[in-house]
Tab-separated table of C-alpha atoms and ligand atoms in Angstrom:
chain	number	residue	atom	x	y	z
V	193	UNK	CA	101.178	80.877	144.650
V	194	UNK	CA	102.355	78.896	141.666
V	195	UNK	CA	105.445	80.362	140.038
V	196	UNK	CA	105.842	77.548	137.499
V	197	UNK	CA	104.872	77.936	133.863
V	198	UNK	CA	102.501	75.220	132.680
V	199	UNK	CA	103.292	72.726	129.903
V	200	UNK	CA	101.623	74.847	127.244
V	201	UNK	CA	103.520	77.998	128.240
V	202	UNK	CA	106.806	76.087	128.354
V	203	UNK	CA	106.120	74.627	124.905
V	204	UNK	CA	105.459	78.114	123.525
V	205	UNK	CA	108.666	79.393	125.092
V	206	UNK	CA	110.591	76.546	123.413
V	207	UNK	CA	108.899	77.225	120.097
V	208	UNK	CA	109.822	80.932	120.264
V	209	UNK	CA	113.405	80.083	121.231
V	210	UNK	CA	113.820	77.577	118.390
V	211	UNK	CA	112.366	80.066	115.933
V	212	UNK	CA	114.701	82.815	117.142
V	213	UNK	CA	117.808	80.606	116.900
V	214	UNK	CA	116.908	79.597	113.355
V	215	UNK	CA	115.347	82.737	111.876
V	216	UNK	CA	116.369	85.775	113.942
V	217	UNK	CA	119.999	85.207	114.914
V	218	UNK	CA	121.319	84.734	111.329
V	219	UNK	CA	119.900	88.140	110.275
V	220	UNK	CA	120.424	90.088	113.501
V	221	UNK	CA	123.268	92.226	112.171
V	222	UNK	CA	121.132	93.578	109.345
V	223	UNK	CA	118.971	95.549	111.805
V	224	UNK	CA	116.196	96.174	109.292
V	225	UNK	CA	112.490	95.518	108.932
V	226	UNK	CA	111.951	92.043	107.472
V	227	UNK	CA	108.416	91.438	106.193
V	228	UNK	CA	109.065	87.752	105.516
V	229	UNK	CA	110.264	87.186	109.083
V	230	UNK	CA	107.107	88.830	110.443
V	231	UNK	CA	104.982	86.632	108.180
V	232	UNK	CA	106.693	83.529	109.574
V	233	UNK	CA	106.156	84.736	113.153
V	234	UNK	CA	102.457	85.162	112.443
V	235	UNK	CA	102.209	81.796	110.722
V	236	UNK	CA	103.775	80.125	113.749
V	237	UNK	CA	101.167	81.712	116.013
V	238	UNK	CA	103.574	83.858	118.032
V	239	UNK	CA	101.090	86.752	118.211
V	240	UNK	CA	97.999	84.686	118.981
V	241	UNK	CA	98.512	83.540	122.585
V	242	UNK	CA	95.891	85.854	124.097
V	243	UNK	CA	93.303	85.511	121.322
V	244	UNK	CA	90.458	82.998	121.206
V	245	UNK	CA	90.687	80.292	118.574
V	246	UNK	CA	87.909	81.889	116.526
V	247	UNK	CA	90.108	84.973	116.140
V	248	UNK	CA	93.171	83.097	114.954
V	249	UNK	CA	94.675	82.606	118.401
V	250	UNK	CA	95.532	79.698	120.683
V	251	UNK	CA	93.618	80.946	123.764
V	252	UNK	CA	96.730	80.341	125.872
V	253	UNK	CA	96.447	83.667	127.679
V	254	UNK	CA	98.354	86.829	128.515
V	255	UNK	CA	101.005	85.063	130.574
V	256	UNK	CA	101.828	82.933	127.530
V	257	UNK	CA	101.913	86.140	125.455
V	258	UNK	CA	104.390	87.618	127.928
V	259	UNK	CA	106.602	84.520	127.848
V	260	UNK	CA	106.738	84.452	124.029
V	261	UNK	CA	107.350	88.203	123.776
V	262	UNK	CA	110.146	88.074	126.370
V	263	UNK	CA	111.804	85.156	124.572
V	264	UNK	CA	111.798	86.900	121.183
V	265	UNK	CA	113.038	90.134	122.751
V	266	UNK	CA	115.965	88.269	124.321
V	267	UNK	CA	117.142	87.688	120.745
V	268	UNK	CA	116.030	90.964	119.137
V	269	UNK	CA	114.194	93.606	121.122
V	270	UNK	CA	113.498	95.368	117.829
V	271	UNK	CA	110.844	92.714	117.160
V	272	UNK	CA	109.070	93.375	120.455
V	273	UNK	CA	106.883	96.107	118.932
V	274	UNK	CA	105.144	93.403	116.891
V	275	UNK	CA	103.664	91.964	120.080
V	276	UNK	CA	101.621	95.135	120.363
V	277	UNK	CA	100.998	95.932	116.722
V	278	UNK	CA	99.987	92.362	115.766
V	279	UNK	CA	98.440	91.626	119.170
V	280	UNK	CA	97.748	93.895	122.152
V	281	UNK	CA	97.281	97.511	121.062
V	282	UNK	CA	95.887	96.892	117.576
V	283	UNK	CA	93.908	93.636	117.023
V	284	UNK	CA	93.123	93.143	120.711
V	285	UNK	CA	91.716	96.683	120.921
V	286	UNK	CA	89.708	95.977	117.752
V	287	UNK	CA	88.403	92.708	119.190
V	288	UNK	CA	87.512	94.324	122.488
V	289	UNK	CA	85.929	97.534	121.231
V	290	UNK	CA	85.016	96.909	117.593
V	291	UNK	CA	81.708	95.767	116.110
V	292	UNK	CA	81.333	92.311	114.579
V	293	UNK	CA	82.307	93.598	111.109
V	294	UNK	CA	85.565	95.055	112.470
V	295	UNK	CA	86.401	91.855	114.340
V	296	UNK	CA	85.751	89.726	111.275
V	297	UNK	CA	87.622	91.879	108.803
V	298	UNK	CA	90.742	92.859	110.725
V	299	UNK	CA	91.545	90.763	113.807
V	300	UNK	CA	92.504	87.395	112.305
V	301	UNK	CA	94.392	89.036	109.442
V	302	UNK	CA	96.541	90.953	111.937
V	303	UNK	CA	97.122	88.112	114.405
V	304	UNK	CA	98.310	85.890	111.547
V	305	UNK	CA	100.487	88.797	110.254
V	306	UNK	CA	98.884	88.441	106.847
V	307	UNK	CA	98.296	92.191	107.353
V	308	UNK	CA	100.320	94.645	109.449
V	309	UNK	CA	98.984	97.045	112.053
V	310	UNK	CA	99.985	100.294	113.713
V	311	UNK	CA	98.555	102.414	116.489
V	312	UNK	CA	98.507	106.199	116.310
V	313	UNK	CA	98.401	108.157	119.555
V	314	UNK	CA	101.425	110.439	119.378
V	315	UNK	CA	101.478	113.803	117.627
V	316	UNK	CA	103.952	116.677	117.482
V	317	UNK	CA	102.043	118.443	120.322
V	318	UNK	CA	100.591	115.415	122.117
V	319	UNK	CA	102.897	112.792	123.619
V	320	UNK	CA	102.254	111.855	127.243
V	321	UNK	CA	99.167	114.071	127.202
V	322	UNK	CA	96.885	112.044	124.951
V	323	UNK	CA	93.933	114.319	125.724
V	324	UNK	CA	95.781	117.066	123.809
V	325	UNK	CA	95.443	115.168	120.506
V	326	UNK	CA	94.712	117.611	117.665
V	327	UNK	CA	93.976	115.255	114.754
V	328	UNK	CA	90.407	116.083	113.855
V	329	UNK	CA	87.589	113.705	112.945
V	330	UNK	CA	84.355	114.855	111.332
V	331	UNK	CA	81.224	112.703	111.240
V	332	UNK	CA	79.981	112.632	107.639
V	333	UNK	CA	77.073	110.278	108.232
V	334	UNK	CA	78.075	106.990	106.624
V	335	UNK	CA	81.803	107.699	107.035
V	336	UNK	CA	84.362	109.703	109.023
V	337	UNK	CA	86.862	112.196	107.619
V	338	UNK	CA	90.187	112.530	109.465
V	339	UNK	CA	92.812	115.286	109.140
V	340	UNK	CA	95.956	115.903	111.165
V	341	UNK	CA	99.435	114.544	111.768
V	342	UNK	CA	100.962	111.754	113.815
V	343	UNK	CA	104.539	111.074	114.796
V	344	UNK	CA	106.615	108.245	116.271
V	345	UNK	CA	104.288	105.665	114.750
V	346	UNK	CA	105.881	102.202	114.816
V	347	UNK	CA	105.320	100.459	111.466
V	348	UNK	CA	103.547	103.536	110.108
V	349	UNK	CA	105.360	103.055	106.792
V	350	UNK	CA	104.410	99.401	106.382
V	351	UNK	CA	101.048	98.995	108.145
V	352	UNK	CA	97.883	98.010	106.282
V	353	UNK	CA	95.535	98.932	109.126
V	354	UNK	CA	95.830	101.616	111.796
V	355	UNK	CA	93.971	102.508	114.963
V	356	UNK	CA	93.910	106.309	114.797
V	357	UNK	CA	93.107	108.346	117.910
V	358	UNK	CA	91.523	111.674	116.990
V	359	UNK	CA	89.200	114.299	118.436
V	360	UNK	CA	85.791	115.504	117.353
V	361	UNK	CA	86.019	118.520	119.682
V	362	UNK	CA	89.318	119.558	121.276
V	363	UNK	CA	87.594	121.622	123.957
V	364	UNK	CA	86.172	118.380	125.418
V	365	UNK	CA	89.731	117.021	125.959
V	366	UNK	CA	89.486	113.315	127.046
V	367	UNK	CA	85.785	113.239	126.290
V	368	UNK	CA	86.292	114.344	122.695
V	369	UNK	CA	88.581	111.473	121.701
V	370	UNK	CA	87.567	108.787	119.215
V	371	UNK	CA	89.409	105.615	118.182
V	372	UNK	CA	88.885	104.714	114.533
V	373	UNK	CA	90.226	101.888	112.369
V	374	UNK	CA	91.742	103.256	109.173
V	375	UNK	CA	92.879	101.353	106.095
V	376	UNK	CA	96.139	102.872	104.927
V	377	UNK	CA	95.828	102.184	101.180
V	378	UNK	CA	94.411	105.628	100.417
V	379	UNK	CA	96.157	108.751	99.118
V	380	UNK	CA	95.493	110.796	102.279
V	381	UNK	CA	97.666	108.449	104.385
V	382	UNK	CA	101.157	109.935	103.960
V	383	UNK	CA	103.893	108.248	106.024
V	384	UNK	CA	107.602	109.180	106.035
V	385	UNK	CA	110.173	107.104	107.862
V	386	UNK	CA	112.176	108.872	110.577
V	387	UNK	CA	115.617	107.611	111.660
V	388	UNK	CA	116.146	106.588	115.288
V	389	UNK	CA	118.687	105.222	117.774
V	390	UNK	CA	117.674	101.570	118.180
V	391	UNK	CA	114.873	99.052	117.548
V	392	UNK	CA	115.881	99.132	113.894
V	393	UNK	CA	113.781	96.089	112.944
V	394	UNK	CA	110.765	98.265	113.605
V	395	UNK	CA	110.486	101.326	111.314
V	396	UNK	CA	109.012	104.543	112.716
V	397	UNK	CA	107.012	107.120	110.789
V	398	UNK	CA	105.571	110.546	110.961
V	399	UNK	CA	102.272	110.525	109.127
V	400	UNK	CA	100.229	113.213	107.473
V	401	UNK	CA	96.498	112.478	107.366
V	402	UNK	CA	94.690	114.429	104.653
V	403	UNK	CA	90.992	113.694	104.249
V	404	UNK	CA	91.531	110.105	105.358
V	405	UNK	CA	88.250	108.196	105.115
V	406	UNK	CA	86.957	105.436	107.410
V	407	UNK	CA	83.524	103.772	107.301
V	408	UNK	CA	81.202	104.419	110.226
V	409	UNK	CA	81.466	100.787	111.363
V	410	UNK	CA	85.177	101.346	112.091
V	411	UNK	CA	84.572	103.402	115.236
V	412	UNK	CA	85.927	101.512	118.279
V	413	UNK	CA	83.681	101.924	121.306
V	414	UNK	CA	81.407	104.929	121.281
V	415	UNK	CA	81.774	108.406	119.795
V	416	UNK	CA	83.858	110.304	122.366
V	417	UNK	CA	84.990	107.194	124.294
V	418	UNK	CA	88.384	106.913	122.580
V	419	UNK	CA	90.199	107.711	125.818
V	420	UNK	CA	88.812	104.535	127.429
V	421	UNK	CA	89.862	102.532	124.374
V	422	UNK	CA	93.336	104.072	124.635
V	423	UNK	CA	93.713	103.302	128.341
V	424	UNK	CA	92.712	99.632	128.012
V	425	UNK	CA	94.955	99.255	124.949
V	426	UNK	CA	97.909	100.840	126.777
V	427	UNK	CA	97.406	98.607	129.835
V	428	UNK	CA	97.658	95.539	127.616
V	429	UNK	CA	100.497	97.110	125.648
V	430	UNK	CA	102.460	97.409	128.879
V	431	UNK	CA	102.455	93.615	129.190
V	432	UNK	CA	104.378	93.414	125.903
V	433	UNK	CA	106.641	96.366	126.688
V	434	UNK	CA	107.455	95.027	130.172
V	435	UNK	CA	108.131	91.565	128.731
V	436	UNK	CA	110.379	93.050	126.051
V	437	UNK	CA	112.362	94.884	128.720
V	438	UNK	CA	112.836	91.638	130.651
V	439	UNK	CA	114.065	90.052	127.404
V	440	UNK	CA	116.786	92.706	127.068
V	441	UNK	CA	117.776	92.214	130.732
V	442	UNK	CA	118.178	88.479	130.112
V	443	UNK	CA	120.182	89.086	126.930
V	444	UNK	CA	122.537	91.431	128.821
V	445	UNK	CA	122.951	88.876	131.587
V	446	UNK	CA	123.637	86.017	129.153
V	447	UNK	CA	126.266	88.037	127.288
V	448	UNK	CA	127.887	89.270	130.512
V	449	UNK	CA	128.135	85.824	132.117
V	450	UNK	CA	129.769	84.469	128.962
V	451	UNK	CA	132.241	87.344	128.738
V	452	UNK	CA	133.092	87.340	132.461
V	453	UNK	CA	133.871	83.628	132.239
V	454	UNK	CA	136.069	84.001	129.144
V	455	UNK	CA	137.913	87.292	129.541
V	456	UNK	CA	141.229	87.013	131.384
V	457	UNK	CA	142.984	90.026	132.944
V	458	UNK	CA	145.787	90.129	135.519
V	459	UNK	CA	146.112	86.374	134.973
V	460	UNK	CA	142.560	85.493	136.044
V	461	UNK	CA	139.097	85.428	134.460
V	462	UNK	CA	137.397	88.718	135.301
V	463	UNK	CA	134.567	86.710	136.970
V	464	UNK	CA	136.950	86.301	139.916
V	465	UNK	CA	136.842	90.014	140.709
V	466	UNK	CA	134.269	91.012	143.295
V	467	UNK	CA	133.291	94.193	141.473
V	468	UNK	CA	132.365	92.142	138.388
V	469	UNK	CA	130.439	89.652	140.560
V	470	UNK	CA	128.562	92.577	142.073
V	471	UNK	CA	127.309	93.629	138.618
V	472	UNK	CA	126.321	90.061	137.710
V	473	UNK	CA	124.418	89.696	140.990
V	474	UNK	CA	122.564	92.962	140.384
V	475	UNK	CA	121.682	91.920	136.826
V	476	UNK	CA	120.261	88.596	138.025
V	477	UNK	CA	118.263	90.328	140.752
V	478	UNK	CA	116.857	93.084	138.526
V	479	UNK	CA	116.016	90.606	135.755
V	480	UNK	CA	114.175	88.175	138.004
V	481	UNK	CA	112.336	90.906	139.899
V	482	UNK	CA	111.184	92.534	136.650
V	483	UNK	CA	110.085	89.169	135.248
V	484	UNK	CA	108.018	88.313	138.332
V	485	UNK	CA	106.302	91.693	138.286
V	486	UNK	CA	105.483	91.589	134.567
V	487	UNK	CA	104.169	88.038	134.847
V	488	UNK	CA	101.987	89.031	137.802
V	489	UNK	CA	100.398	91.738	135.627
V	490	UNK	CA	99.815	89.274	132.788
V	491	UNK	CA	98.453	86.643	135.176
V	492	UNK	CA	95.988	89.117	136.731
V	493	UNK	CA	94.746	89.867	133.237
V	494	UNK	CA	94.290	86.136	132.627
V	495	UNK	CA	92.118	86.014	135.769
V	496	UNK	CA	89.957	88.849	134.409
V	497	UNK	CA	91.044	91.018	137.337
V	498	UNK	CA	92.068	94.697	137.243
V	499	UNK	CA	95.790	95.041	136.603
V	500	UNK	CA	96.417	98.681	135.643
V	501	UNK	CA	98.410	99.424	138.799
V	502	UNK	CA	100.395	96.181	138.779
V	503	UNK	CA	101.373	96.414	135.114
V	504	UNK	CA	102.375	100.066	135.549
V	505	UNK	CA	104.655	99.099	138.463
V	506	UNK	CA	106.027	96.232	136.367
V	507	UNK	CA	106.569	98.253	133.187
V	508	UNK	CA	108.247	101.061	135.145
V	509	UNK	CA	110.620	98.725	136.970
V	510	UNK	CA	111.346	96.558	133.919
V	511	UNK	CA	112.212	99.667	131.870
V	512	UNK	CA	114.624	100.890	134.538
V	513	UNK	CA	116.073	97.377	134.852
V	514	UNK	CA	116.652	97.149	131.080
V	515	UNK	CA	118.555	100.440	130.960
V	516	UNK	CA	120.652	99.506	133.992
V	517	UNK	CA	121.347	95.977	132.760
V	518	UNK	CA	122.477	97.337	129.386
V	519	UNK	CA	124.818	99.797	131.132
V	520	UNK	CA	126.229	97.064	133.362
V	521	UNK	CA	126.713	94.761	130.367
V	522	UNK	CA	128.678	97.543	128.636
V	523	UNK	CA	130.817	97.916	131.752
V	524	UNK	CA	131.580	94.198	132.028
V	525	UNK	CA	132.545	94.083	128.349
V	526	UNK	CA	134.993	96.993	128.630
V	527	UNK	CA	135.981	98.202	125.147
V	528	UNK	CA	134.185	95.266	123.540
V	529	UNK	CA	130.906	96.683	124.832
V	530	UNK	CA	131.515	99.672	122.581
V	531	UNK	CA	132.402	97.496	119.604
V	532	UNK	CA	129.949	96.705	116.807
V	533	UNK	CA	131.247	93.112	116.845
V	534	UNK	CA	129.106	92.093	119.824
V	535	UNK	CA	125.364	92.755	120.330
V	536	UNK	CA	125.897	94.560	123.664
V	537	UNK	CA	125.951	97.995	122.016
V	538	UNK	CA	122.607	97.097	120.399
V	539	UNK	CA	121.111	96.185	123.785
V	540	UNK	CA	122.313	99.567	125.038
V	541	UNK	CA	120.629	101.398	122.132
V	542	UNK	CA	117.424	99.336	122.273
V	543	UNK	CA	117.005	99.491	126.052
V	544	UNK	CA	116.338	103.229	126.280
V	545	UNK	CA	112.960	102.910	124.567
V	546	UNK	CA	111.615	101.008	127.572
V	547	UNK	CA	111.701	104.191	129.648
V	548	UNK	CA	109.669	106.000	126.958
V	549	UNK	CA	107.164	103.834	125.058
V	550	UNK	CA	103.657	102.942	126.311
V	551	UNK	CA	103.874	105.678	128.957
V	552	UNK	CA	107.180	107.209	130.050
V	553	UNK	CA	108.822	106.319	133.366
V	554	UNK	CA	107.460	109.597	134.786
V	555	UNK	CA	103.914	108.825	133.662
V	556	UNK	CA	104.199	105.402	135.349
V	557	UNK	CA	105.503	107.102	138.515
V	558	UNK	CA	102.519	109.487	138.457
V	559	UNK	CA	100.027	106.636	138.135
V	560	UNK	CA	101.704	104.601	140.894
V	561	UNK	CA	102.098	107.532	143.309
V	562	UNK	CA	98.581	108.908	142.734
V	563	UNK	CA	97.230	105.459	143.580
V	564	UNK	CA	99.399	105.104	146.706
V	565	UNK	CA	98.527	108.612	147.907
V	566	UNK	CA	94.814	107.986	147.446
V	567	UNK	CA	94.558	110.740	144.818
V	568	UNK	CA	93.412	108.539	141.933
V	569	UNK	CA	92.728	104.840	142.133
V	570	UNK	CA	94.515	103.024	139.311
V	571	UNK	CA	92.550	99.777	139.460
V	572	UNK	CA	88.911	100.355	138.768
V	573	UNK	CA	86.326	97.664	138.037
V	574	UNK	CA	86.858	96.092	134.664
V	575	UNK	CA	85.277	98.219	131.948
V	576	UNK	CA	82.182	96.767	130.392
V	577	UNK	CA	83.001	96.729	126.720
V	578	UNK	CA	80.262	96.817	124.091
V	579	UNK	CA	79.218	93.409	122.739
V	580	UNK	CA	81.930	91.755	124.822
V	581	UNK	CA	83.541	89.012	122.717
V	582	UNK	CA	83.984	86.964	125.886
V	583	UNK	CA	80.199	86.709	126.095
V	584	UNK	CA	79.910	85.449	122.529
V	585	UNK	CA	79.206	81.773	122.156
Z	834	LIG	C1	110.830	103.823	119.413
Z	834	LIG	C2	109.512	104.479	119.710
Z	834	LIG	C3	108.349	103.902	119.231
Z	834	LIG	C4	107.127	104.534	119.433
Z	834	LIG	N1	106.001	103.985	118.882
Z	834	LIG	C5	104.824	104.655	118.990
Z	834	LIG	C6	103.649	104.176	118.332
Z	834	LIG	O1	103.658	103.120	117.675
Z	834	LIG	N2	102.508	104.900	118.427
Z	834	LIG	C7	102.453	106.064	119.134
Z	834	LIG	O2	101.390	106.673	119.173
Z	834	LIG	N3	103.551	106.547	119.771
Z	834	LIG	C8	104.730	105.872	119.717
Z	834	LIG	N4	105.848	106.354	120.341
Z	834	LIG	C9	105.769	107.616	121.058
Z	834	LIG	C10	105.780	107.439	122.571
Z	834	LIG	O3	104.584	106.859	122.991
Z	834	LIG	C11	106.013	108.832	123.153
Z	834	LIG	O4	107.362	109.169	122.863
Z	834	LIG	C12	105.743	108.876	124.632
Z	834	LIG	O5	104.374	108.744	124.890
Z	834	LIG	C13	106.219	110.196	125.241
Z	834	LIG	O6	105.752	111.283	124.522
Z	834	LIG	P1	106.770	112.422	124.041
Z	834	LIG	O7	107.905	111.772	123.356
Z	834	LIG	O8	105.998	113.444	123.313
Z	834	LIG	O9	107.345	113.020	125.373
Z	834	LIG	P2	106.670	114.144	126.290
Z	834	LIG	O10	105.296	113.744	126.673
Z	834	LIG	O11	106.864	115.467	125.651
Z	834	LIG	O12	107.591	114.039	127.579
Z	834	LIG	C14	108.903	114.609	127.653
Z	834	LIG	C15	109.407	114.397	129.070
Z	834	LIG	O13	108.533	115.072	129.996
Z	834	LIG	C16	108.028	114.146	130.942
Z	834	LIG	N5	106.646	114.482	131.292
Z	834	LIG	C17	105.603	114.755	130.467
Z	834	LIG	N6	104.496	115.009	131.173
Z	834	LIG	C18	104.829	114.870	132.477
Z	834	LIG	C19	104.121	114.993	133.711
Z	834	LIG	N7	102.814	115.290	133.748
Z	834	LIG	N8	104.799	114.787	134.862
Z	834	LIG	C20	106.116	114.467	134.851
Z	834	LIG	N9	106.846	114.343	133.723
Z	834	LIG	C21	106.210	114.542	132.557
Z	834	LIG	C22	108.100	112.774	130.268
Z	834	LIG	O14	108.145	111.724	131.222
Z	834	LIG	C23	109.396	112.913	129.481
Z	834	LIG	O15	110.474	112.647	130.332
Z	834	LIG	C24	107.072	105.730	120.178
Z	834	LIG	C25	108.243	106.280	120.703
Z	834	LIG	C26	109.450	105.676	120.471
Z	834	LIG	C27	110.697	106.308	121.026
């Protein structure tokens, strides 16, 4: 086993850190979506680690993607969503399941952040249960017509391109789902921002879809195979979400070590008190365990091996670790944890998402337990995707 990052991965980590110090930290307090910042991140290649060079990437791999995503999230977890929307769940799904025209038109533009992406699973009546999606697609021959509503869509208000999951026949459940690339510059795409607790750099929308049109070529995978597209996209998305959670853990640890060293009570720095040391020790342990598990999932993906089970275990644990680390950081900071002066309250607000997004903690538990109990194997042979880009010369 080699636990060391290679030179390329270390260089990318440094690049992300330098970028964050210069571009993210000065604007952190604003807690708002910043299009120019996203453009710079794309220009620097922060979203391209897992993409081949022909698709605007650096072909560095999923482990490199995880390292960059974790580093950015250590500074602002609100930017973590970009590592799915400009990488894993949007352009990567397009590259993996789309036809040549889709790959050419959308992938590079998203990876470079020249255009923005979003991914639309969730609906008012379909959250964890994706097979319950009600948004309806009708095949009109040369194009598709989509009607319905989506909610909780990250970047739904700002995205240029969306992957919309919809059904051609609800009675077929999983087997009726389709994944279709939609361009949002049409009147039927009607997003409204909804306020939320944290992750403020990443706006969320509910979206009405009224006679939204997509050309036939924009179908990802086959008609009725949208569930497979969704599952592979979510597996990859969990690499980013797990990495983001590790980033928050590290941020909480950094802040807590600094505060415990500086804050004096009863005539001594609070680091001298065993109960404070206990929290620091737990934060180190949870952070490092989560990081190792997430990186194992990313590494397996780099080897072309199944990783559904491992990344579910990692995402579940990293989400729990993030919430605990944020709570412990609040505790170590006493009243200052509750203050808006320090970023600890932001870590606390941002951390909770990691138990919800890309499959809730319960959905991860189900997947892990069903696998362990022999009820449903999580890791199946790698899906053969149509016109696999890895086979292209
Ligand atoms: C900040 C943020 C960003 C998001 N971004 C996106 C996005 O870009 N695109 C998108 O499509 N969605 C997005 N989501 C939505 C997210 O994916 C859903 O919130 C998530 O899938 C859970 O769905 P739900 O909220 O409807 O909860 P529900 O599915 O209604 O679950 C409610 C509770 O019941 C539990 N539960 C449900 N089913 C089971 C079961 N079978 N067994 C045990 N427990 C169960 C859940 O674990 C949870 O605790 C985002 C959410 C947030 C908070």
